[in-house]
Short mmCIF file of C-alpha atoms in Angstrom, two decimals:
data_model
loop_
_atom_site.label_atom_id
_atom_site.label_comp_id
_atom_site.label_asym_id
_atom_site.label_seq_id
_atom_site.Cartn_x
_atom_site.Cartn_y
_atom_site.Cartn_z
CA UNK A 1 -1.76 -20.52 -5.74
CA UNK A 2 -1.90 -16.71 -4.14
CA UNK A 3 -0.13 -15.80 -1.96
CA UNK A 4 -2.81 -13.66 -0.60
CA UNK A 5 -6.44 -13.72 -1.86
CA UNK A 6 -9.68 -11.92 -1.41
CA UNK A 7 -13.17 -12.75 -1.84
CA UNK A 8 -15.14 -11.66 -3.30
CA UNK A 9 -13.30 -9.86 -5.88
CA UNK A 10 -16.50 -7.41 -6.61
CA UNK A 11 -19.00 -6.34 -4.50
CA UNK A 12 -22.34 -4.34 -5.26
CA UNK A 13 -24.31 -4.05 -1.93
CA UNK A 14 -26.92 -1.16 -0.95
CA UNK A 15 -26.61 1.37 1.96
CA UNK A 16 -27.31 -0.16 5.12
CA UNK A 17 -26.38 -3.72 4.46
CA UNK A 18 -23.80 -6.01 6.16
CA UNK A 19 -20.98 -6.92 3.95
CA UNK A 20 -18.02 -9.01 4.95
CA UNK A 21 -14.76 -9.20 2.79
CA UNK A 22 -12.35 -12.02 3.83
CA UNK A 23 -8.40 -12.58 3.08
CA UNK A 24 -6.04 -15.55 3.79
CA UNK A 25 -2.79 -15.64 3.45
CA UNK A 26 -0.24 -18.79 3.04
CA UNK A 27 2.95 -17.19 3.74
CA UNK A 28 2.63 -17.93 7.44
CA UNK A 29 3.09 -14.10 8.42
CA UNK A 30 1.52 -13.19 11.67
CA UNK A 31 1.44 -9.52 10.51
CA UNK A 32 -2.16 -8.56 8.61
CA UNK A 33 -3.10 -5.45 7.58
CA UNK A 34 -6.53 -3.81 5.69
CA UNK A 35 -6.06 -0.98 4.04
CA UNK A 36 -8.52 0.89 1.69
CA UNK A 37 -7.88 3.02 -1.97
CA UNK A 38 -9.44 6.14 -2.85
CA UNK A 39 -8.40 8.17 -5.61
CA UNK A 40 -6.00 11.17 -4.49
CA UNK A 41 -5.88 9.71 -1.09
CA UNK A 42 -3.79 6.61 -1.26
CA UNK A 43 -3.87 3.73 0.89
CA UNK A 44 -5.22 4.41 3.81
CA UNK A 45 -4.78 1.51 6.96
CA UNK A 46 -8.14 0.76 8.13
CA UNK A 47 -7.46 -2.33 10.85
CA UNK A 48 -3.92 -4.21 12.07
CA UNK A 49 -3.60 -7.56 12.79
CA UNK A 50 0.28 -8.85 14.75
CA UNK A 51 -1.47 -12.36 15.90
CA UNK A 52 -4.69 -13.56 16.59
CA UNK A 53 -5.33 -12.03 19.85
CA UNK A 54 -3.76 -8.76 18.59
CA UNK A 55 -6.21 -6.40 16.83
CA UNK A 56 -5.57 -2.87 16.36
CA UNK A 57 -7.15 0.50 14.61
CA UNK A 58 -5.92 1.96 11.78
CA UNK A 59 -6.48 5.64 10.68
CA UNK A 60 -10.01 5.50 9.45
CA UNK A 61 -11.28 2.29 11.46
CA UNK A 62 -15.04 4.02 12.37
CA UNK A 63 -17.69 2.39 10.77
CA UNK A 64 -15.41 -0.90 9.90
CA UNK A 65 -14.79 -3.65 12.33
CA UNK A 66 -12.24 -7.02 11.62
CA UNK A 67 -11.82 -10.69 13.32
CA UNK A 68 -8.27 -12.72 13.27
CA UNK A 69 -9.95 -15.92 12.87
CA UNK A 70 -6.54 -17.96 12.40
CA UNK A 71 -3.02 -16.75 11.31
CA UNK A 72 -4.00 -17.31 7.67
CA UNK A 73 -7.60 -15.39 8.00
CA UNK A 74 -8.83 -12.05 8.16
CA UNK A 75 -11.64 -10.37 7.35
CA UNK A 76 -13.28 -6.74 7.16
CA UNK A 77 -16.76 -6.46 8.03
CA UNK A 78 -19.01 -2.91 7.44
CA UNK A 79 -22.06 -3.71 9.84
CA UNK A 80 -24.07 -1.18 7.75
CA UNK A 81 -22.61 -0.21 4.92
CA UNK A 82 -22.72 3.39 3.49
CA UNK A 83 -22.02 5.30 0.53
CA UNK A 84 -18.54 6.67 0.68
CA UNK A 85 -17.29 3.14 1.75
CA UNK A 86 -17.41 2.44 -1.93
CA UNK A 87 -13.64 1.97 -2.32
CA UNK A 88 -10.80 -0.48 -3.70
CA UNK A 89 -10.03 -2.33 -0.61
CA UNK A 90 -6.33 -4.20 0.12
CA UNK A 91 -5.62 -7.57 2.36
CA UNK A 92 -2.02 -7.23 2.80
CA UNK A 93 0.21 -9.85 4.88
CA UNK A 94 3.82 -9.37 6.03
CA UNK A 95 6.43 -10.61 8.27
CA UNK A 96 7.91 -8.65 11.70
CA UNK A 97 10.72 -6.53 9.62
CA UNK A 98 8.10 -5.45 6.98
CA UNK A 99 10.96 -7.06 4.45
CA UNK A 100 8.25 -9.43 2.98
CA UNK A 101 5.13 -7.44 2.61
CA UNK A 102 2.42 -8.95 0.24
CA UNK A 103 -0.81 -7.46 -1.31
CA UNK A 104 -3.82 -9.51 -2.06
CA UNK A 105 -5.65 -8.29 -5.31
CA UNK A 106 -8.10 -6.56 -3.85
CA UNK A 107 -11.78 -5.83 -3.29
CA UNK A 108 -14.01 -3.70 -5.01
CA UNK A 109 -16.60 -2.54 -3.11
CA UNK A 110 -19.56 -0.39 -4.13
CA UNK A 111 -22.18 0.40 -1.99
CA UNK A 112 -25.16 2.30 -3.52
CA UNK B 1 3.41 9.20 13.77
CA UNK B 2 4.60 8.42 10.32
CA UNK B 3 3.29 10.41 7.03
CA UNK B 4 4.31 10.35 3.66
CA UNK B 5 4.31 13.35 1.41
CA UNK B 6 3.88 12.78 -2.84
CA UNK B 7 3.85 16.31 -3.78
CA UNK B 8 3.27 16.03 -7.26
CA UNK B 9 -0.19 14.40 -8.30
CA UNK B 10 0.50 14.04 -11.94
CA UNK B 11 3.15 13.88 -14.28
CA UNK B 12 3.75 13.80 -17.73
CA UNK B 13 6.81 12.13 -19.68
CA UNK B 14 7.93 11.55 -23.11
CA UNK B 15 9.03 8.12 -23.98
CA UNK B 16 12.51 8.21 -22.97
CA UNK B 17 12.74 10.65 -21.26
CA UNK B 18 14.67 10.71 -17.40
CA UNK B 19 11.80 10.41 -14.42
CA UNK B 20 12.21 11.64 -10.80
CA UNK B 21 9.18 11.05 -8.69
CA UNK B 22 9.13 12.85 -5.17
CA UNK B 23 9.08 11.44 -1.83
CA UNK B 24 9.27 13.10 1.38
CA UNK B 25 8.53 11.36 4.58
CA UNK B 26 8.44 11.85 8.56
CA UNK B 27 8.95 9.44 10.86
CA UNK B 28 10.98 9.85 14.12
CA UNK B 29 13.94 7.52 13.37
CA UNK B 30 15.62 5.89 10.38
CA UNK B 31 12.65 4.47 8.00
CA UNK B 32 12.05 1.36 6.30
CA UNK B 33 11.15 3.01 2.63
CA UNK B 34 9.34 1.61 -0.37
CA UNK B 35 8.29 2.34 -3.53
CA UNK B 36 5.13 0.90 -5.22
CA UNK B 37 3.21 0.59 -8.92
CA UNK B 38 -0.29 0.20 -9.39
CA UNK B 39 -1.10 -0.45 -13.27
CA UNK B 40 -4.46 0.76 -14.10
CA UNK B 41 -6.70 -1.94 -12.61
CA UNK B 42 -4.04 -4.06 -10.83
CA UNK B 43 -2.77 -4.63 -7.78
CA UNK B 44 0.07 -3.32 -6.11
CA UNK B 45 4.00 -4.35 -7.24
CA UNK B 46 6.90 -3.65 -5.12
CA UNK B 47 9.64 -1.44 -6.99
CA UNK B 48 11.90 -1.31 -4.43
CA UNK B 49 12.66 -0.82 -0.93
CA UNK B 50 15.23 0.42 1.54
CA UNK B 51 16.09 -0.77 4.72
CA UNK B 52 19.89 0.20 5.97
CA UNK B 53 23.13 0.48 4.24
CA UNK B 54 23.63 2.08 0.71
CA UNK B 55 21.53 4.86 0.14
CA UNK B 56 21.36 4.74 -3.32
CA UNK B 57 18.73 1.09 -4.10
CA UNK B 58 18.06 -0.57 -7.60
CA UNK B 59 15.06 -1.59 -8.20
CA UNK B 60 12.88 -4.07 -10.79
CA UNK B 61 11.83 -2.22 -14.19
CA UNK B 62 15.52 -0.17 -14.22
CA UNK B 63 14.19 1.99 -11.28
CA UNK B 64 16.38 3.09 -8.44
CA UNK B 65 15.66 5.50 -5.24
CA UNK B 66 17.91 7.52 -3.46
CA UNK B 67 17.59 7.98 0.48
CA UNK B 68 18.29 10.95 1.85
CA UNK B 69 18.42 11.61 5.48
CA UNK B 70 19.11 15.30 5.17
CA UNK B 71 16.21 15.67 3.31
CA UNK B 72 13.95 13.48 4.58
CA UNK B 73 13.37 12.60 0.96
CA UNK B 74 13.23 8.84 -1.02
CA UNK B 75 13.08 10.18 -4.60
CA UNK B 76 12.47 7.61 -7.51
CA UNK B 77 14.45 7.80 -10.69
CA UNK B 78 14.46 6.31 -13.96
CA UNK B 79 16.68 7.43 -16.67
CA UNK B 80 14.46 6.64 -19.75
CA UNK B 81 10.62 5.88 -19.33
CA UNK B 82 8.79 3.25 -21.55
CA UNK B 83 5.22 3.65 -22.44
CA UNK B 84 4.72 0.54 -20.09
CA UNK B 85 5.51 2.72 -16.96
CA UNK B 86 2.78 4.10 -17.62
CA UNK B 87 1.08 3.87 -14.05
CA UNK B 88 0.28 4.88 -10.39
CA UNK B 89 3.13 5.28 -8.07
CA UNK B 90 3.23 5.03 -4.06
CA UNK B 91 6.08 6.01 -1.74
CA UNK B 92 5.45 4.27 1.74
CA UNK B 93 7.29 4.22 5.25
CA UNK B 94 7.09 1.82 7.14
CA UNK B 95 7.44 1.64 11.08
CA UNK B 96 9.72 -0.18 13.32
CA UNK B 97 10.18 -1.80 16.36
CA UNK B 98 7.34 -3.86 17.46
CA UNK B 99 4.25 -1.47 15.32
CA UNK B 100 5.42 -2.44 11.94
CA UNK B 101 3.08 -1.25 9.63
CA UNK B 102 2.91 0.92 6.24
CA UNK B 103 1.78 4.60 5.49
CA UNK B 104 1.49 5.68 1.94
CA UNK B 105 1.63 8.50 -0.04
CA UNK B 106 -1.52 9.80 -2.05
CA UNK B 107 0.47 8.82 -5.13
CA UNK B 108 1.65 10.29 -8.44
CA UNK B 109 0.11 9.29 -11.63
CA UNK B 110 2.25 9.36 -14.23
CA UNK B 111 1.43 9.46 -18.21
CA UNK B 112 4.16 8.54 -21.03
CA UNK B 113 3.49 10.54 -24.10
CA UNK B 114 4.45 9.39 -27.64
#
């Protein structure tokens, strides 16, 4: 099995819909991360995760909002999704030295 | 904060040629440093990564990166490139001390011609 997997894999939603992408993880890390791909821009860190009653903002966190619903869960939620969401998005999982950092295999997410 | 700087958005190689990708990063005390490959349409793979000691780090696929504190700089090397490296490269630091988390680079595509 995955270390780290993401459902769903693809997504096709419309502008102004809910959509909720969810990762677990069975590495036992406490550390979770989102992060989101655009071409020329990278990865950019959209929402942190140390334990379950540790959330924090990333860079580009407006419009995006997560829940830690065990160690091994988290998911990204866009209450109403928009256009330039439409991005390659990253569940990534890693322990306290960032020596063991893992990548799900990501989310593709187009919202029309 | 931490930011990563790729300076060169594409490059173009000859099958065997030598490859240096640049890295230059900011971050307020000594880094935690990686290096990753995206194949078109794939995830993310972990080349390499440097945390302390020798400043000179092998990596998987004959890829190495040389730290440079001086220069603030991470640079990837490979001395002969195979059509299968082919890819999309990201230089990332990460932070320390209790707010561990990763800041990439806007990455360097790179394209092996015949």
């Amino acid at each position: 099995d995955a270390d780290v997997t993401q459902t769903p894999r693809n997504r096709i939603t419309k502008t102004g819909k809910r959509i909720m992408l969810e990762c677990s993880q069975t590495k036992g890390h406490d550390r979770m991360y989102w992060y989101r791909q655009d071409p020329g821009l990278g990865l950019r860190l959209i929402y942190y995760s140390f334990d379950v009653k540790d959330i924090n903002k990333g860079e580009i966190s407006d419009g995006y909002s997560v829940s830690r619903q065990a160690q091994a869960k988290f998911s990204l939620s866009l209450e109403s999704a928009i256009p330039n969401q439409t991005a390659l998005y990253f569940c990534a999982t890693s322990d306290s030295s960032l020596d063991s950092t893992y990548f799900g295999p990501g989310t593709r997410l187009l919202v029309l | 904060a931490q930011s990563v700087t790729q300076p060169d958005i594409h490059i173009t190689v000859s099958e065997g040629a030598s490859l240096e990708l640049r890295c230059n990063y900011s971050y307020g005390a000594t880094p935690y440093l990686f290096w990753y490959v995206q194949s078109p349409g794939q995830g993310l793979q972990l080349l390499l990564k440097y945390f302390s000691g020798d400043t000179l780090v092998q990596g998987i696929k004959g890829f190495e990166a040389e730290f440079k504190r001086s220069q603030s700089s991470f640079n990837l090397r490979k001395p002969s490139v195979h059509w299968s490296d082919a890819a999309e490269y990201f230089c990332a630091v990460g932070a320390r001390f209790g707010n561990e988390k990763l800041t990439f680079g806007t990455g360097t595509r790179l394209t092996i011609i015949p």
